[in-house]
GROMACS .gro file of C-alpha atoms in nm:
model
  237
    1UNK     CA    1   7.449  10.887   8.943
    2UNK     CA    2   7.742  10.907   9.176
    3UNK     CA    3   7.930  11.247   9.171
    4UNK     CA    4   8.254  11.071   9.074
    5UNK     CA    5   8.090  10.880   8.789
    6UNK     CA    6   8.182  10.558   8.940
    7UNK     CA    7   7.950  10.244   8.929
    8UNK     CA    8   7.762  10.154   9.233
    9UNK     CA    9   7.987   9.868   9.314
   10UNK     CA   10   8.313  10.051   9.203
   11UNK     CA   11   8.602  10.136   9.444
   12UNK     CA   12   8.799  10.441   9.418
   13UNK     CA   13   9.154  10.389   9.277
   14UNK     CA   14   9.377  10.233   9.539
   15UNK     CA   15   9.745  10.253   9.572
   16UNK     CA   16   9.991  10.145   9.850
   17UNK     CA   17  10.353  10.262   9.850
   18UNK     CA   18  10.562  10.069  10.107
   19UNK     CA   19  10.880  10.188  10.265
   20UNK     CA   20  10.760  10.541  10.263
   21UNK     CA   21  10.954  10.661  10.558
   22UNK     CA   22  11.309  10.578  10.657
   23UNK     CA   23  11.305  10.500  11.024
   24UNK     CA   24  10.987  10.307  11.106
   25UNK     CA   25  11.002   9.929  11.111
   26UNK     CA   26  10.717   9.921  10.873
   27UNK     CA   27  10.553  10.210  10.670
   28UNK     CA   28  10.339  10.270  10.371
   29UNK     CA   29  10.141  10.558  10.214
   30UNK     CA   30   9.788  10.436  10.125
   31UNK     CA   31   9.578  10.630   9.872
   32UNK     CA   32   9.213  10.562   9.833
   33UNK     CA   33   9.104  10.813   9.585
   34UNK     CA   34   9.184  11.153   9.730
   35UNK     CA   35   9.214  11.017  10.085
   36UNK     CA   36   9.593  10.976  10.155
   37UNK     CA   37   9.707  10.836  10.493
   38UNK     CA   38  10.068  10.773  10.607
   39UNK     CA   39  10.083  10.453  10.824
   40UNK     CA   40  10.394  10.368  11.023
   41UNK     CA   41  10.462  10.079  11.263
   42UNK     CA   42  10.702  10.094  11.554
   43UNK     CA   43  10.826   9.789  11.754
   44UNK     CA   44  10.905   9.820  12.116
   45UNK     CA   45  11.031   9.555  12.371
   46UNK     CA   46  10.771   9.636  12.623
   47UNK     CA   47  10.399   9.594  12.670
   48UNK     CA   48  10.120   9.778  12.877
   49UNK     CA   49  10.122   9.712  13.245
   50UNK     CA   50   9.800   9.531  13.235
   51UNK     CA   51   9.947   9.252  13.027
   52UNK     CA   52  10.312   9.256  13.149
   53UNK     CA   53  10.434   8.898  13.237
   54UNK     CA   54  10.157   8.740  13.052
   55UNK     CA   55  10.368   8.636  12.745
   56UNK     CA   56  10.113   8.820  12.515
   57UNK     CA   57  10.197   9.085  12.268
   58UNK     CA   58   9.996   9.396  12.202
   59UNK     CA   59   9.906   9.607  11.896
   60UNK     CA   60   9.778   9.964  11.945
   61UNK     CA   61   9.720  10.260  11.724
   62UNK     CA   62   9.722  10.634  11.717
   63UNK     CA   63   9.541  10.851  11.451
   64UNK     CA   64   9.553  11.217  11.354
   65UNK     CA   65   9.472  11.452  11.086
   66UNK     CA   66   9.700  11.726  10.954
   67UNK     CA   67   9.561  12.074  10.978
   68UNK     CA   68   9.497  12.104  10.604
   69UNK     CA   69   9.384  11.750  10.530
   70UNK     CA   70   9.047  11.904  10.484
   71UNK     CA   71   8.894  12.198  10.296
   72UNK     CA   72   8.956  12.443  10.596
   73UNK     CA   73   9.225  12.443  10.839
   74UNK     CA   74   9.173  12.241  11.163
   75UNK     CA   75   9.356  12.342  11.478
   76UNK     CA   76   9.613  12.084  11.588
   77UNK     CA   77   9.488  11.889  11.870
   78UNK     CA   78   9.818  11.931  12.050
   79UNK     CA   79   9.752  12.297  12.055
   80UNK     CA   80   9.431  12.247  12.247
   81UNK     CA   81   9.598  12.018  12.481
   82UNK     CA   82   9.364  11.721  12.434
   83UNK     CA   83   9.245  11.478  12.171
   84UNK     CA   84   8.899  11.506  12.029
   85UNK     CA   85   8.636  11.251  12.090
   86UNK     CA   86   8.639  11.156  11.715
   87UNK     CA   87   9.019  11.095  11.722
   88UNK     CA   88   9.004  10.883  12.030
   89UNK     CA   89   8.714  10.676  11.897
   90UNK     CA   90   8.885  10.612  11.564
   91UNK     CA   91   9.233  10.524  11.707
   92UNK     CA   92   9.069  10.272  11.949
   93UNK     CA   93   8.881  10.121  11.635
   94UNK     CA   94   9.210  10.085  11.441
   95UNK     CA   95   9.377   9.905  11.734
   96UNK     CA   96   9.086   9.670  11.794
   97UNK     CA   97   9.063   9.590  11.424
   98UNK     CA   98   9.428   9.517  11.382
   99UNK     CA   99   9.454   9.305  11.693
  100UNK     CA  100   9.174   9.084  11.567
  101UNK     CA  101   9.416   8.954  11.297
  102UNK     CA  102   9.710   8.885  11.537
  103UNK     CA  103   9.820   8.579  11.727
  104UNK     CA  104   9.936   8.760  12.045
  105UNK     CA  105  10.106   8.451  12.174
  106UNK     CA  106  10.316   8.428  11.869
  107UNK     CA  107  10.401   8.784  11.879
  108UNK     CA  108  10.566   8.756  12.212
  109UNK     CA  109  10.571   9.013  12.489
  110UNK     CA  110  10.632   9.312  12.279
  111UNK     CA  111  10.431   9.602  12.157
  112UNK     CA  112  10.368   9.734  11.797
  113UNK     CA  113  10.222  10.087  11.766
  114UNK     CA  114  10.064  10.176  11.437
  115UNK     CA  115  10.057  10.552  11.372
  116UNK     CA  116   9.795  10.663  11.106
  117UNK     CA  117   9.839  11.022  11.001
  118UNK     CA  118   9.579  11.163  10.735
  119UNK     CA  119   9.766  11.385  10.501
  120UNK     CA  120   9.460  11.455  10.276
  121UNK     CA  121   9.099  11.350  10.357
  122UNK     CA  122   8.809  11.284  10.117
  123UNK     CA  123   8.588  11.033  10.312
  124UNK     CA  124   8.691  10.690  10.450
  125UNK     CA  125   8.990  10.799  10.655
  126UNK     CA  126   8.930  10.531  10.917
  127UNK     CA  127   8.900  10.254  10.657
  128UNK     CA  128   9.210  10.371  10.477
  129UNK     CA  129   9.403  10.375  10.814
  130UNK     CA  130   9.305  10.022  10.903
  131UNK     CA  131   9.389   9.894  10.557
  132UNK     CA  132   9.723  10.081  10.537
  133UNK     CA  133   9.792  10.002  10.907
  134UNK     CA  134   9.784   9.636  10.840
  135UNK     CA  135  10.040   9.682  10.562
  136UNK     CA  136  10.276   9.870  10.801
  137UNK     CA  137  10.220   9.599  11.060
  138UNK     CA  138  10.289   9.323  10.820
  139UNK     CA  139  10.620   9.481  10.708
  140UNK     CA  140  10.725   9.538  11.076
  141UNK     CA  141  10.642   9.165  11.163
  142UNK     CA  142  10.839   9.055  10.859
  143UNK     CA  143  11.154   9.227  11.005
  144UNK     CA  144  11.087   9.046  11.336
  145UNK     CA  145  11.079   8.714  11.159
  146UNK     CA  146  11.381   8.796  10.941
  147UNK     CA  147  11.596   8.852  11.256
  148UNK     CA  148  11.458   8.547  11.426
  149UNK     CA  149  11.291   8.738  11.713
  150UNK     CA  150  10.960   8.578  11.612
  151UNK     CA  151  10.959   8.230  11.503
  152UNK     CA  152  10.586   8.155  11.402
  153UNK     CA  153  10.412   8.416  11.189
  154UNK     CA  154  10.178   8.605  11.442
  155UNK     CA  155   9.956   8.765  11.164
  156UNK     CA  156   9.668   8.525  11.116
  157UNK     CA  157   9.461   8.694  10.848
  158UNK     CA  158   9.492   9.028  10.662
  159UNK     CA  159   9.258   9.316  10.805
  160UNK     CA  160   9.098   9.569  10.576
  161UNK     CA  161   8.800   9.809  10.593
  162UNK     CA  162   8.567   9.991  10.346
  163UNK     CA  163   8.273  10.218  10.371
  164UNK     CA  164   7.936  10.145  10.211
  165UNK     CA  165   7.610  10.351  10.228
  166UNK     CA  166   7.287  10.441  10.068
  167UNK     CA  167   7.331  10.754   9.855
  168UNK     CA  168   7.039  10.899   9.642
  169UNK     CA  169   6.853  10.579   9.744
  170UNK     CA  170   7.109  10.338   9.596
  171UNK     CA  171   7.360  10.117   9.795
  172UNK     CA  172   7.710  10.230   9.693
  173UNK     CA  173   8.060  10.104   9.765
  174UNK     CA  174   8.348  10.328   9.918
  175UNK     CA  175   8.186  10.665   9.970
  176UNK     CA  176   8.399  10.973   9.904
  177UNK     CA  177   8.323  11.291  10.090
  178UNK     CA  178   8.037  11.432   9.860
  179UNK     CA  179   7.845  11.106   9.908
  180UNK     CA  180   7.944  11.059  10.274
  181UNK     CA  181   7.809  11.402  10.369
  182UNK     CA  182   7.479  11.336  10.201
  183UNK     CA  183   7.423  10.963  10.269
  184UNK     CA  184   7.099  10.843  10.398
  185UNK     CA  185   7.279  10.548  10.557
  186UNK     CA  186   7.644  10.530  10.627
  187UNK     CA  187   7.845  10.223  10.738
  188UNK     CA  188   8.202  10.103  10.787
  189UNK     CA  189   8.281   9.739  10.745
  190UNK     CA  190   8.605   9.585  10.894
  191UNK     CA  191   8.674   9.234  10.779
  192UNK     CA  192   8.941   8.976  10.743
  193UNK     CA  193   9.098   8.876  10.410
  194UNK     CA  194   8.903   8.544  10.432
  195UNK     CA  195   8.578   8.742  10.469
  196UNK     CA  196   8.507   8.712  10.835
  197UNK     CA  197   8.359   9.023  11.023
  198UNK     CA  198   8.553   9.214  11.279
  199UNK     CA  199   8.328   9.514  11.334
  200UNK     CA  200   8.045   9.688  11.159
  201UNK     CA  201   7.953  10.039  11.224
  202UNK     CA  202   7.615  10.142  11.058
  203UNK     CA  203   7.388  10.432  11.126
  204UNK     CA  204   7.075  10.593  10.969
  205UNK     CA  205   7.197  10.957  10.884
  206UNK     CA  206   6.892  11.074  10.706
  207UNK     CA  207   6.662  10.759  10.644
  208UNK     CA  208   6.607  10.428  10.812
  209UNK     CA  209   6.722  10.111  10.634
  210UNK     CA  210   6.585   9.762  10.586
  211UNK     CA  211   6.746   9.419  10.642
  212UNK     CA  212   6.747   9.374  10.271
  213UNK     CA  213   6.938   9.691  10.219
  214UNK     CA  214   7.181   9.589  10.498
  215UNK     CA  215   7.244   9.267  10.320
  216UNK     CA  216   7.316   9.459   9.996
  217UNK     CA  217   7.582   9.675  10.178
  218UNK     CA  218   7.722   9.369  10.334
  219UNK     CA  219   7.777   9.212   9.973
  220UNK     CA  220   7.932   9.539   9.851
  221UNK     CA  221   8.163   9.531  10.154
  222UNK     CA  222   8.284   9.181  10.086
  223UNK     CA  223   8.363   9.286   9.736
  224UNK     CA  224   8.548   9.591   9.845
  225UNK     CA  225   8.745   9.427  10.110
  226UNK     CA  226   8.846   9.146   9.880
  227UNK     CA  227   8.999   9.404   9.647
  228UNK     CA  228   9.181   9.570   9.929
  229UNK     CA  229   9.316   9.248  10.056
  230UNK     CA  230   9.450   9.179   9.711
  231UNK     CA  231   9.615   9.519   9.705
  232UNK     CA  232   9.764   9.451  10.047
  233UNK     CA  233   9.911   9.129   9.943
  234UNK     CA  234  10.053   9.272   9.625
  235UNK     CA  235  10.219   9.560   9.835
  236UNK     CA  236  10.388   9.314  10.063
  237UNK     CA  237  10.483   9.036   9.837
   0.00000   0.00000   0.00000
């Protein structure tokens, strides 16, 4: 029934290659099917002015897509002189999601910026960015702990995200682009590795949905995030 031939509750193949770039304190290339995102984490001994002197750390994110990440070339946002609304919304989402798994007191007064660059897009780029972004963040924090700059582990719980939706009348896990573009209901579920919710984005794209259908999508999301958390753990072990 699904264009890919996957079962309704089946994820796309997931791989996470760590240490993908030379200079970043933490980096990985995450592949969720044909969606590929390069995630890097940069540590800086500074924080935004609004928390300076508070003793709290900060985690933020930036997101972008390469011009040929999609079927047709997109103009670089730098060429237009400003970021699009979608880009701003997604990078704020990534930052919020990652901060939910961080003890900012334990992190200390420093900032970690997670950059998520989409190399190839086939649906679920924000979910892949959050999931891979956590891996890059984990690797960067490991370096801080190894050098003794951070004593207590500031990462409370892994953070991962997966899309779920209703396609051809059926609840499905981890939508690729052919499904995402035709889904009647589309949702993104951001959760911790222990199964707690951070954020849920759901909307009726072509048809309204019931409470029972939302519960079905929640069940699928829990399954998917559990698998992603296991992949994160294996990648950073």
